[in-house]
Amino acid sequence: MKCPKDRPYDLIKKVYKILQPFQKMLIGFSGGLDSTVLLHILTKIRRLRRTNMELRAIHINHNLQKKSKLWEFHCKKICELWKVKFLSRNVIVRSNDGGTESASRAVRYKEIRRVLLPREVVLVAHHIDDQAETFFLSLKRGSGPSGLSCMRFITPFYDTKIIRPFLSFEKRQLKRYAEMNNLSWIDDESNFKDIFDRNFLRIHVVPILNDRWPYFTSSIFKSAELCRKQEELVSELIEPYFLNVLDHKDGTLKIKKLLNFSAVKRDAVIRRWFKFHNLSNPSQRQLHALWNNVIFTKRDSQPELIVSNRQVIRKFQDSLFCCKKFIEFDEDDLIWNLSDDITLPGDLGRLTVSYGRRMYSQKEGVINRVRKPRVDEIVFIRFKIKRKKKVRVVGQKNRSMKEIWKQHKIAPWMRRRIPLIFYDSKLITMLDYFVTEEGDVSPSVENDQVYIRWIK
């Protein structure tokens, strides 16, 4: 007896209903069965419903298989046949602690983000079977309700959303649709190698469970949904406590206030903080390391916990900071002609410059206004300055750099990552923090002022 969902038009109706609010869509298109069915359904909706749907497909070539170029060519031809704009990106995957699958996923979504258009949503073809595998992998890691809630139909993705229209459908239903519509797709040979955890579950575990209990994967989907609702309730209850310990200016967490909570509440608040900074949910091991190796260290120490390839958690005074992992760089002086923009070393961003009187919006961030250098003055960008050096900030008395760092709560690891503009040996400005009397300019002198913006 056929399941009603096996009827192709039911699949089309369900996808159409989910995607009705959206017009611009970018489909992650591997060329496999699942994404081929999704792309075919979208082109059918576009034709049958005569909508203004704007479709693009992106294929990420991870260069992990010998046939990867052939797969890319296959995807391009399918898109040409179905009149869908095709994008392809070649990437290099460097395996990390989470393995090749995790590294591939990170690179894939990074490339997707780069090509997104305004108001465009991302569509991926995950289904119930994928959800079941993710559930088991979360169990293996000892995850709580947050991890066990697995994937969601709609997930925030920077300024847009990732949508999974097939999340309530099984793989067999997608395969039946593909066969009834005579679709061709790629079979990735690596999917049949059980050395990968997900493949092991797909090949050896889930089929046995489904044979014993035919609706097992559907039950996992329901359990994941219950975990999601439980997690949403916890998040709702914990939010006031989180906001109370969060510094809204710099996104740091106030340790003293955190210590007033019970251990269970503290961990929940930290998980919420990880989410606030777009980090993966912390494991129990990470939470343990954070408390013992970072929070409970001496006040003047500089401990850190690496939580991803690009992020690290540090402690300064009584606050926890979530920072980018630093790229070491040569701290030698840079000479700047102050006529062109300049890229800073160490992934510190770039400086832009403009002259004369100008208006700017708050969206542009801090604009540093200083006097124009004299003809005989050389402009330097430096990153090192002695802590005892006396500086006279505009409108203030002489103070040491140590006192200024303390006033602005600038952590030790940031002190050599803030550009300092010098004219010859005279400090003019520490960008985004202060201008010295040597660099001050009268607002009425239109042709004697320079505007410097630090784009991080």
Tab-separated table of N, CA and C in Angstrom, residues 358-443:
chain	number	residue	atom	x	y	z
A	358	ARG	N	32.964	66.527	5.668
A	358	ARG	CA	32.113	65.463	5.114
A	358	ARG	C	31.050	65.092	6.128
A	359	MET	N	29.950	64.555	5.598
A	359	MET	CA	28.884	64.042	6.442
A	359	MET	C	28.942	62.514	6.365
A	360	TYR	N	28.596	61.875	7.436
A	360	TYR	CA	28.578	60.424	7.436
A	360	TYR	C	27.466	59.931	8.347
A	361	SER	N	27.005	58.714	8.092
A	361	SER	CA	25.911	58.147	8.887
A	361	SER	C	26.473	57.282	10.000
A	362	GLN	N	25.658	56.995	10.991
A	362	GLN	CA	26.082	56.145	12.096
A	362	GLN	C	26.396	54.731	11.623
A	363	LYS	N	25.791	54.314	10.504
A	363	LYS	CA	26.035	52.965	9.981
A	363	LYS	C	27.502	52.775	9.607
A	364	GLU	N	28.183	53.876	9.292
A	364	GLU	CA	29.588	53.783	8.888
A	364	GLU	C	30.500	53.480	10.073
A	365	GLY	N	29.985	53.575	11.289
A	365	GLY	CA	30.814	53.333	12.460
A	365	GLY	C	31.608	54.571	12.837
A	366	VAL	N	32.693	54.368	13.577
A	366	VAL	CA	33.497	55.493	14.073
A	366	VAL	C	34.325	56.075	12.937
A	367	ILE	N	34.260	57.395	12.797
A	367	ILE	CA	35.112	58.109	11.847
A	367	ILE	C	36.076	58.973	12.658
A	368	ASN	N	37.360	58.769	12.480
A	368	ASN	CA	38.385	59.493	13.242
A	368	ASN	C	38.812	60.742	12.464
A	369	ARG	N	38.573	61.931	13.051
A	369	ARG	CA	38.935	63.179	12.387
A	369	ARG	C	40.205	63.742	13.012
A	370	VAL	N	41.215	63.943	12.193
A	370	VAL	CA	42.498	64.474	12.676
A	370	VAL	C	42.970	65.576	11.728
A	371	ARG	N	43.993	66.275	12.173
A	371	ARG	CA	44.535	67.333	11.311
A	371	ARG	C	45.308	66.726	10.146
A	372	LYS	N	45.389	67.446	9.075
A	372	LYS	CA	46.155	67.031	7.906
A	372	LYS	C	47.651	67.159	8.213
A	373	PRO	N	48.471	66.173	7.829
A	373	PRO	CA	49.910	66.289	8.112
A	373	PRO	C	50.555	67.405	7.295
A	374	ARG	N	51.590	68.015	7.871
A	374	ARG	CA	52.342	69.023	7.123
A	374	ARG	C	53.152	68.341	6.023
A	375	VAL	N	53.597	69.092	5.098
A	375	VAL	CA	54.334	68.564	3.949
A	375	VAL	C	55.573	67.792	4.394
A	376	ASP	N	56.236	68.255	5.455
A	376	ASP	CA	57.482	67.628	5.888
A	376	ASP	C	57.260	66.475	6.879
A	377	GLU	N	56.006	66.131	7.187
A	377	GLU	CA	55.729	65.061	8.142
A	377	GLU	C	55.437	63.735	7.426
A	378	ILE	N	56.026	62.661	7.946
A	378	ILE	CA	55.785	61.317	7.400
A	378	ILE	C	54.733	60.623	8.269
A	379	VAL	N	53.763	59.985	7.628
A	379	VAL	CA	52.685	59.309	8.351
A	379	VAL	C	53.044	57.834	8.537
A	380	PHE	N	53.025	57.392	9.793
A	380	PHE	CA	53.310	55.997	10.124
A	380	PHE	C	52.078	55.342	10.751
A	381	ILE	N	51.906	54.046	10.458
A	381	ILE	CA	50.950	53.209	11.195
A	381	ILE	C	51.778	52.275	12.054
A	382	ARG	N	51.574	52.353	13.371
A	382	ARG	CA	52.322	51.505	14.302
A	382	ARG	C	51.358	50.721	15.182
A	383	PHE	N	51.871	49.653	15.770
A	383	PHE	CA	51.048	48.801	16.631
A	383	PHE	C	51.647	48.654	18.032
A	384	LYS	N	52.875	49.145	18.195
A	384	LYS	CA	53.542	49.041	19.497
A	384	LYS	C	53.718	50.417	20.110
A	385	ILE	N	53.475	50.477	21.413
A	385	ILE	CA	53.701	51.717	22.147
A	385	ILE	C	53.973	51.341	23.604
A	386	LYS	N	54.877	52.044	24.240
A	386	LYS	CA	55.236	51.710	25.631
A	386	LYS	C	54.089	52.064	26.574
A	387	ARG	N	53.869	51.203	27.538
A	387	ARG	CA	52.759	51.396	28.473
A	387	ARG	C	52.935	52.641	29.341
A	388	LYS	N	54.207	53.065	29.542
A	388	LYS	CA	54.468	54.240	30.397
A	388	LYS	C	54.451	55.551	29.616
A	389	LYS	N	54.335	55.475	28.299
A	389	LYS	CA	54.368	56.693	27.484
A	389	LYS	C	53.210	57.617	27.868
A	390	LYS	N	53.524	58.886	28.094
A	390	LYS	CA	52.527	59.878	28.468
A	390	LYS	C	51.855	60.432	27.204
A	391	VAL	N	50.536	60.523	27.277
A	391	VAL	CA	49.751	60.993	26.128
A	391	VAL	C	48.757	62.043	26.612
A	392	ARG	N	48.617	63.132	25.843
A	392	ARG	CA	47.605	64.134	26.192
A	392	ARG	C	46.456	64.029	25.172
A	393	VAL	N	45.355	63.393	25.616
A	393	VAL	CA	44.159	63.282	24.790
A	393	VAL	C	43.447	64.628	24.797
A	394	VAL	N	42.790	64.961	23.686
A	394	VAL	CA	42.098	66.244	23.580
A	394	VAL	C	41.152	66.440	24.770
A	395	GLY	N	41.319	67.565	25.468
A	395	GLY	CA	40.442	67.908	26.580
A	395	GLY	C	40.747	67.192	27.878
A	396	GLN	N	41.872	66.450	27.938
A	396	GLN	CA	42.208	65.714	29.153
A	396	GLN	C	43.650	66.007	29.553
A	397	LYS	N	44.000	65.621	30.770
A	397	LYS	CA	45.369	65.824	31.244
A	397	LYS	C	46.274	64.698	30.744
A	398	ASN	N	47.570	64.881	30.923
A	398	ASN	CA	48.543	63.860	30.544
A	398	ASN	C	48.287	62.562	31.308
A	399	ARG	N	48.268	61.460	30.579
A	399	ARG	CA	48.133	60.154	31.225
A	399	ARG	C	48.986	59.137	30.492
A	400	SER	N	49.332	58.056	31.196
A	400	SER	CA	50.115	56.983	30.566
A	400	SER	C	49.182	56.117	29.718
A	401	MET	N	49.775	55.400	28.767
A	401	MET	CA	48.993	54.481	27.938
A	401	MET	C	48.357	53.391	28.794
A	402	LYS	N	49.046	52.988	29.859
A	402	LYS	CA	48.485	51.979	30.757
A	402	LYS	C	47.164	52.464	31.348
A	403	GLU	N	47.114	53.728	31.750
A	403	GLU	CA	45.889	54.296	32.323
A	403	GLU	C	44.781	54.383	31.263
A	404	ILE	N	45.173	54.721	30.041
A	404	ILE	CA	44.187	54.835	28.959
A	404	ILE	C	43.617	53.461	28.615
A	405	TRP	N	44.492	52.458	28.516
A	405	TRP	CA	44.014	51.087	28.253
A	405	TRP	C	43.025	50.650	29.335
A	406	LYS	N	43.362	50.979	30.579
A	406	LYS	CA	42.495	50.596	31.695
A	406	LYS	C	41.155	51.321	31.616
A	407	GLN	N	41.190	52.610	31.275
A	407	GLN	CA	39.956	53.388	31.166
A	407	GLN	C	39.007	52.788	30.126
A	408	HIS	N	39.563	52.389	28.977
A	408	HIS	CA	38.747	51.858	27.877
A	408	HIS	C	38.553	50.340	27.955
A	409	LYS	N	39.092	49.732	29.024
A	409	LYS	CA	38.977	48.285	29.223
A	409	LYS	C	39.473	47.509	28.004
A	410	ILE	N	40.654	47.930	27.538
A	410	ILE	CA	41.259	47.265	26.378
A	410	ILE	C	42.097	46.097	26.880
A	411	ALA	N	41.712	44.904	26.496
A	411	ALA	CA	42.386	43.693	26.968
A	411	ALA	C	43.823	43.638	26.455
A	412	PRO	N	44.722	42.990	27.195
A	412	PRO	CA	46.135	42.937	26.797
A	412	PRO	C	46.362	42.402	25.384
A	413	TRP	N	45.572	41.403	24.979
A	413	TRP	CA	45.794	40.805	23.655
A	413	TRP	C	45.364	41.742	22.511
A	414	MET	N	44.622	42.798	22.837
A	414	MET	CA	44.183	43.731	21.803
A	414	MET	C	45.102	44.938	21.666
A	415	ARG	N	45.995	45.135	22.626
A	415	ARG	CA	46.755	46.383	22.680
A	415	ARG	C	47.730	46.545	21.528
A	416	ARG	N	48.147	45.443	20.928
A	416	ARG	CA	49.038	45.518	19.764
A	416	ARG	C	48.279	45.203	18.476
A	417	ARG	N	46.956	45.322	18.528
A	417	ARG	CA	46.152	45.073	17.338
A	417	ARG	C	45.270	46.279	17.002
A	418	ILE	N	45.574	47.400	17.635
A	418	ILE	CA	44.859	48.642	17.353
A	418	ILE	C	45.816	49.597	16.640
A	419	PRO	N	45.479	50.046	15.436
A	419	PRO	CA	46.395	50.927	14.694
A	419	PRO	C	46.597	52.270	15.401
A	420	LEU	N	47.837	52.665	15.480
A	420	LEU	CA	48.223	53.965	16.034
A	420	LEU	C	48.774	54.808	14.887
A	421	ILE	N	48.224	55.991	14.680
A	421	ILE	CA	48.694	56.866	13.604
A	421	ILE	C	49.677	57.891	14.192
A	422	PHE	N	50.876	57.896	13.621
A	422	PHE	CA	51.913	58.848	14.030
A	422	PHE	C	52.248	59.767	12.856
A	423	TYR	N	52.495	61.039	13.147
A	423	TYR	CA	53.151	61.935	12.197
A	423	TYR	C	54.564	62.091	12.723
A	424	ASP	N	55.536	61.514	12.000
A	424	ASP	CA	56.905	61.391	12.502
A	424	ASP	C	56.862	60.641	13.835
A	425	SER	N	57.327	61.283	14.920
A	425	SER	CA	57.330	60.587	16.217
A	425	SER	C	56.141	60.995	17.103
A	426	LYS	N	55.234	61.821	16.562
A	426	LYS	CA	54.121	62.341	17.363
A	426	LYS	C	52.878	61.458	17.191
A	427	LEU	N	52.359	60.957	18.302
A	427	LEU	CA	51.125	60.156	18.261
A	427	LEU	C	49.954	61.086	17.955
A	428	ILE	N	49.188	60.739	16.917
A	428	ILE	CA	48.053	61.566	16.486
A	428	ILE	C	46.730	60.959	16.970
A	429	THR	N	46.561	59.657	16.803
A	429	THR	CA	45.316	59.004	17.209
A	429	THR	C	45.529	57.510	17.425
A	430	MET	N	44.826	56.979	18.425
A	430	MET	CA	44.642	55.538	18.527
A	430	MET	C	43.254	55.304	17.952
A	431	LEU	N	43.197	54.710	16.773
A	431	LEU	CA	41.961	54.697	16.000
A	431	LEU	C	40.786	54.122	16.788
A	432	ASP	N	39.675	54.833	16.691
A	432	ASP	CA	38.390	54.504	17.316
A	432	ASP	C	38.355	54.771	18.818
A	433	TYR	N	39.464	55.279	19.391
A	433	TYR	CA	39.481	55.522	20.837
A	433	TYR	C	39.737	56.985	21.199
A	434	PHE	N	40.779	57.569	20.648
A	434	PHE	CA	41.054	58.963	21.012
A	434	PHE	C	41.927	59.639	19.960
A	435	VAL	N	41.883	60.997	20.007
A	435	VAL	CA	42.777	61.851	19.222
A	435	VAL	C	43.576	62.683	20.216
A	436	THR	N	44.859	62.799	19.983
A	436	THR	CA	45.704	63.595	20.886
A	436	THR	C	45.618	65.079	20.519
A	437	GLU	N	46.145	65.911	21.411
A	437	GLU	CA	46.177	67.345	21.110
A	437	GLU	C	47.045	67.627	19.894
A	438	GLU	N	48.069	66.768	19.663
A	438	GLU	CA	48.933	66.913	18.477
A	438	GLU	C	48.141	66.680	17.191
A	439	GLY	N	47.056	65.901	17.299
A	439	GLY	CA	46.293	65.566	16.096
A	439	GLY	C	44.994	66.318	15.975
A	440	ASP	N	44.678	67.161	16.964
A	440	ASP	CA	43.394	67.858	16.973
A	440	ASP	C	43.336	68.894	15.847
A	441	VAL	N	42.116	69.151	15.389
A	441	VAL	CA	41.923	70.120	14.312
A	441	VAL	C	40.679	70.932	14.613
A	442	SER	N	40.688	72.177	14.231
A	442	SER	CA	39.509	73.022	14.416
A	442	SER	C	38.453	72.638	13.393
A	443	PRO	N	37.204	72.382	13.826
A	443	PRO	CA	36.143	71.981	12.895
A	443	PRO	C	35.884	73.005	11.806
